[in-house]
Amino acid sequence: MAEGERLREALLELQMMRDREARTLADTQTLLDCLEAYTTAPNAGAALASIFVSLQQKLGATLTLLVTASDADQEPQGATITASDDPALLGQRIAPPFDPFGRARNISNLALLGAWGGGVEVDGFQSLIVMPASPNLALLTFRPPPTAFRRDDLRLVDRLTGLASQALRASDLAKENTLLAAT
């Protein structure tokens, strides 16, 4: 009887290891797909757009914003939208009821947070991942269903936030170079 119990435990542990390896393989494949889209983009703006598309495809995100901190004399937690998958939002202000640059957040019900300020309407969304890239830059990923993102989703957004930050810097540098060449 003890031998049969040990065999069952060993089989259960093998199954758990297989499941963990399958999740890791899926996460790795997802990240590789995102990296491929990022690296094959013809320019920094297209690379940034590829990150937004990857978040839509992999997480079901319907709005992604890359925001920079506003001046301290403006709203205390206000931010300006620097990049977005919705070009109409560029340059607008958004003021979440929390500090988006402080720490990563996985929010499953936006209604519980309180009112958002600024010019962006977030009422149609329920779930949100906030991933700071630096003390002045953060990625906000929204989706309609009122469910928390998975831990794997958070890891993917964390990795893509770093790439988005690099693409934004490269895009800004390209704009400066174009301006210098024109002058």
CSV table of C-alpha atoms in Angstrom, one decimal:
chain,number,residue,atom,x,y,z
A,1,MET,CA,0.0,0.0,0.0
A,2,ALA,CA,2.8,2.4,0.9
A,3,GLU,CA,4.4,1.7,-2.5
A,4,GLY,CA,1.2,2.6,-4.4
A,5,GLU,CA,0.9,5.8,-2.4
A,6,ARG,CA,4.5,6.8,-3.3
A,7,LEU,CA,3.8,6.1,-7.0
A,8,ARG,CA,0.7,8.2,-6.9
A,9,GLU,CA,2.6,11.1,-5.3
A,10,ALA,CA,5.4,10.8,-7.9
A,11,LEU,CA,2.9,10.8,-10.8
A,12,LEU,CA,1.1,13.8,-9.3
A,13,GLU,CA,4.4,15.6,-9.0
A,14,LEU,CA,5.3,14.8,-12.6
A,15,GLN,CA,2.0,16.1,-13.8
A,16,MET,CA,2.5,19.3,-11.8
A,17,MET,CA,6.0,19.7,-13.4
A,18,ARG,CA,4.5,19.1,-16.9
A,19,ASP,CA,1.8,21.7,-16.3
A,20,ARG,CA,4.4,24.2,-15.1
A,21,GLU,CA,6.6,23.5,-18.1
A,22,ALA,CA,3.7,23.9,-20.4
A,23,ARG,CA,2.8,27.3,-18.9
A,24,THR,CA,6.5,28.4,-19.1
A,25,LEU,CA,6.6,27.3,-22.8
A,26,ALA,CA,3.4,29.2,-23.6
A,27,ASP,CA,4.8,32.3,-21.8
A,28,THR,CA,8.0,32.1,-23.7
A,29,GLN,CA,6.3,31.7,-27.0
A,30,THR,CA,4.1,34.7,-26.3
A,31,LEU,CA,7.1,36.8,-25.4
A,32,LEU,CA,9.0,35.6,-28.5
A,33,ASP,CA,6.0,36.6,-30.7
A,34,CYS,CA,5.9,40.0,-29.1
A,35,LEU,CA,9.7,40.4,-29.5
A,36,GLU,CA,9.6,39.4,-33.2
A,37,ALA,CA,6.9,42.0,-33.9
A,38,TYR,CA,8.9,44.6,-32.1
A,39,THR,CA,12.3,43.8,-33.7
A,40,THR,CA,10.9,43.6,-37.3
A,41,ALA,CA,9.1,46.9,-37.1
A,42,PRO,CA,10.6,49.4,-39.6
A,43,ASN,CA,10.9,52.3,-37.1
A,44,ALA,CA,10.5,53.2,-33.4
A,45,GLY,CA,6.9,54.3,-33.8
A,46,ALA,CA,6.0,51.0,-35.5
A,47,ALA,CA,7.8,49.1,-32.7
A,48,LEU,CA,5.7,50.9,-30.1
A,49,ALA,CA,2.6,50.2,-32.1
A,50,SER,CA,3.6,46.5,-32.2
A,51,ILE,CA,3.6,46.4,-28.4
A,52,PHE,CA,0.1,47.8,-28.3
A,53,VAL,CA,-1.1,45.2,-30.8
A,54,SER,CA,0.6,42.4,-28.9
A,55,LEU,CA,-1.2,43.5,-25.7
A,56,GLN,CA,-4.5,43.5,-27.6
A,57,GLN,CA,-3.9,40.0,-29.0
A,58,LYS,CA,-2.4,38.4,-26.0
A,59,LEU,CA,-4.4,40.0,-23.1
A,60,GLY,CA,-7.5,41.2,-24.7
A,61,ALA,CA,-6.6,44.8,-23.9
A,62,THR,CA,-8.7,47.3,-25.7
A,63,LEU,CA,-6.9,50.5,-24.6
A,64,THR,CA,-3.2,50.9,-23.8
A,65,LEU,CA,-1.6,54.1,-22.7
A,66,LEU,CA,2.0,55.1,-22.1
A,67,VAL,CA,1.9,58.1,-19.7
A,68,THR,CA,4.4,60.5,-18.3
A,69,ALA,CA,4.2,62.3,-15.0
A,70,SER,CA,2.9,65.8,-15.1
A,71,ASP,CA,4.4,68.8,-13.3
A,72,ALA,CA,4.1,68.8,-9.6
A,73,ASP,CA,2.2,72.1,-9.7
A,74,GLN,CA,-0.6,70.4,-11.7
A,75,GLU,CA,-2.9,67.6,-10.4
A,76,PRO,CA,-0.8,65.6,-7.9
A,77,GLN,CA,-1.2,62.3,-9.6
A,78,GLY,CA,-1.9,63.6,-13.1
A,79,ALA,CA,-0.2,62.2,-16.2
A,80,THR,CA,0.0,63.1,-19.9
A,81,ILE,CA,-0.6,60.4,-22.5
A,82,THR,CA,2.6,60.1,-24.5
A,83,ALA,CA,1.7,57.1,-26.6
A,84,SER,CA,-1.5,55.1,-27.1
A,85,ASP,CA,-3.1,52.6,-29.4
A,86,ASP,CA,-5.8,55.4,-29.8
A,87,PRO,CA,-4.0,58.3,-31.5
A,88,ALA,CA,-6.8,60.7,-30.6
A,89,LEU,CA,-5.7,60.5,-26.9
A,90,LEU,CA,-2.1,61.7,-27.5
A,91,GLY,CA,-1.3,64.7,-25.4
A,92,GLN,CA,-4.4,64.4,-23.2
A,93,ARG,CA,-4.2,64.4,-19.5
A,94,ILE,CA,-5.4,61.6,-17.3
A,95,ALA,CA,-5.6,61.7,-13.5
A,96,PRO,CA,-6.1,58.2,-11.9
A,97,PRO,CA,-7.2,58.1,-8.3
A,98,PHE,CA,-3.8,56.6,-7.4
A,99,ASP,CA,-0.2,57.1,-8.2
A,100,PRO,CA,0.5,55.2,-11.5
A,101,PHE,CA,4.3,55.6,-11.1
A,102,GLY,CA,4.6,54.1,-7.6
A,103,ARG,CA,4.1,50.4,-8.1
A,104,ALA,CA,2.6,47.8,-10.4
A,105,ARG,CA,-1.1,47.1,-9.9
A,106,ASN,CA,-3.6,44.5,-11.1
A,107,ILE,CA,-7.0,46.1,-10.7
A,108,SER,CA,-10.1,43.9,-11.4
A,109,ASN,CA,-12.8,46.5,-10.7
A,110,LEU,CA,-12.1,50.1,-11.6
A,111,ALA,CA,-15.4,51.3,-10.1
A,112,LEU,CA,-14.1,50.7,-6.6
A,113,LEU,CA,-11.2,53.1,-7.1
A,114,GLY,CA,-13.2,56.3,-7.4
A,115,ALA,CA,-13.4,59.1,-10.0
A,116,TRP,CA,-10.7,59.6,-12.6
A,117,GLY,CA,-9.8,63.1,-13.7
A,118,GLY,CA,-8.5,64.4,-17.0
A,119,GLY,CA,-9.9,64.1,-20.5
A,120,VAL,CA,-9.9,60.3,-20.9
A,121,GLU,CA,-13.1,58.4,-20.4
A,122,VAL,CA,-12.5,55.1,-18.6
A,123,ASP,CA,-16.0,54.1,-17.7
A,124,GLY,CA,-16.2,51.4,-20.3
A,125,PHE,CA,-13.4,49.5,-18.7
A,126,GLN,CA,-13.3,47.2,-15.7
A,127,SER,CA,-9.8,45.7,-15.5
A,128,LEU,CA,-6.5,47.5,-15.5
A,129,ILE,CA,-2.8,46.7,-15.3
A,130,VAL,CA,-0.5,49.6,-14.2
A,131,MET,CA,3.2,48.9,-14.8
A,132,PRO,CA,5.7,51.7,-14.0
A,133,ALA,CA,8.7,51.8,-16.3
A,134,SER,CA,10.4,54.6,-14.3
A,135,PRO,CA,9.5,57.3,-11.7
A,136,ASN,CA,8.0,59.3,-14.6
A,137,LEU,CA,6.7,56.8,-17.1
A,138,ALA,CA,4.1,54.1,-16.8
A,139,LEU,CA,2.1,51.7,-19.0
A,140,LEU,CA,-1.7,51.4,-18.4
A,141,THR,CA,-3.5,48.5,-20.0
A,142,PHE,CA,-7.3,48.4,-19.9
A,143,ARG,CA,-9.9,45.8,-20.8
A,144,PRO,CA,-13.7,45.6,-20.4
A,145,PRO,CA,-14.2,42.3,-18.4
A,146,PRO,CA,-14.2,42.8,-14.6
A,147,THR,CA,-11.7,40.1,-13.9
A,148,ALA,CA,-8.1,40.3,-12.6
A,149,PHE,CA,-5.3,39.7,-15.1
A,150,ARG,CA,-3.4,36.5,-14.6
A,151,ARG,CA,0.1,36.5,-13.0
A,152,ASP,CA,1.5,35.5,-16.5
A,153,ASP,CA,-0.2,38.6,-17.9
A,154,LEU,CA,1.5,40.8,-15.4
A,155,ARG,CA,4.9,39.3,-16.3
A,156,LEU,CA,4.3,39.9,-20.0
A,157,VAL,CA,3.2,43.5,-19.4
A,158,ASP,CA,6.3,44.1,-17.2
A,159,ARG,CA,8.6,42.9,-20.0
A,160,LEU,CA,6.8,44.8,-22.7
A,161,THR,CA,6.8,48.0,-20.6
A,162,GLY,CA,10.6,48.0,-20.8
A,163,LEU,CA,10.4,47.6,-24.6
A,164,ALA,CA,7.8,50.4,-24.8
A,165,SER,CA,10.1,52.7,-22.9
A,166,GLN,CA,13.0,52.0,-25.2
A,167,ALA,CA,10.8,52.5,-28.3
A,168,LEU,CA,9.5,55.8,-26.9
A,169,ARG,CA,13.0,57.0,-26.4
A,170,ALA,CA,14.0,55.9,-29.9
A,171,SER,CA,11.0,57.6,-31.3
A,172,ASP,CA,11.8,60.9,-29.5
A,173,LEU,CA,15.4,60.7,-30.7
A,174,ALA,CA,14.3,60.1,-34.3
A,175,LYS,CA,12.0,63.2,-34.0
A,176,GLU,CA,14.9,65.3,-32.7
A,177,ASN,CA,17.2,64.0,-35.5
A,178,THR,CA,14.5,64.9,-38.1
A,179,LEU,CA,14.2,68.4,-36.6
A,180,LEU,CA,18.0,68.9,-36.5
A,181,ALA,CA,18.3,67.7,-40.1
A,182,ALA,CA,15.6,70.1,-41.2
A,183,THR,CA,17.2,73.1,-39.5
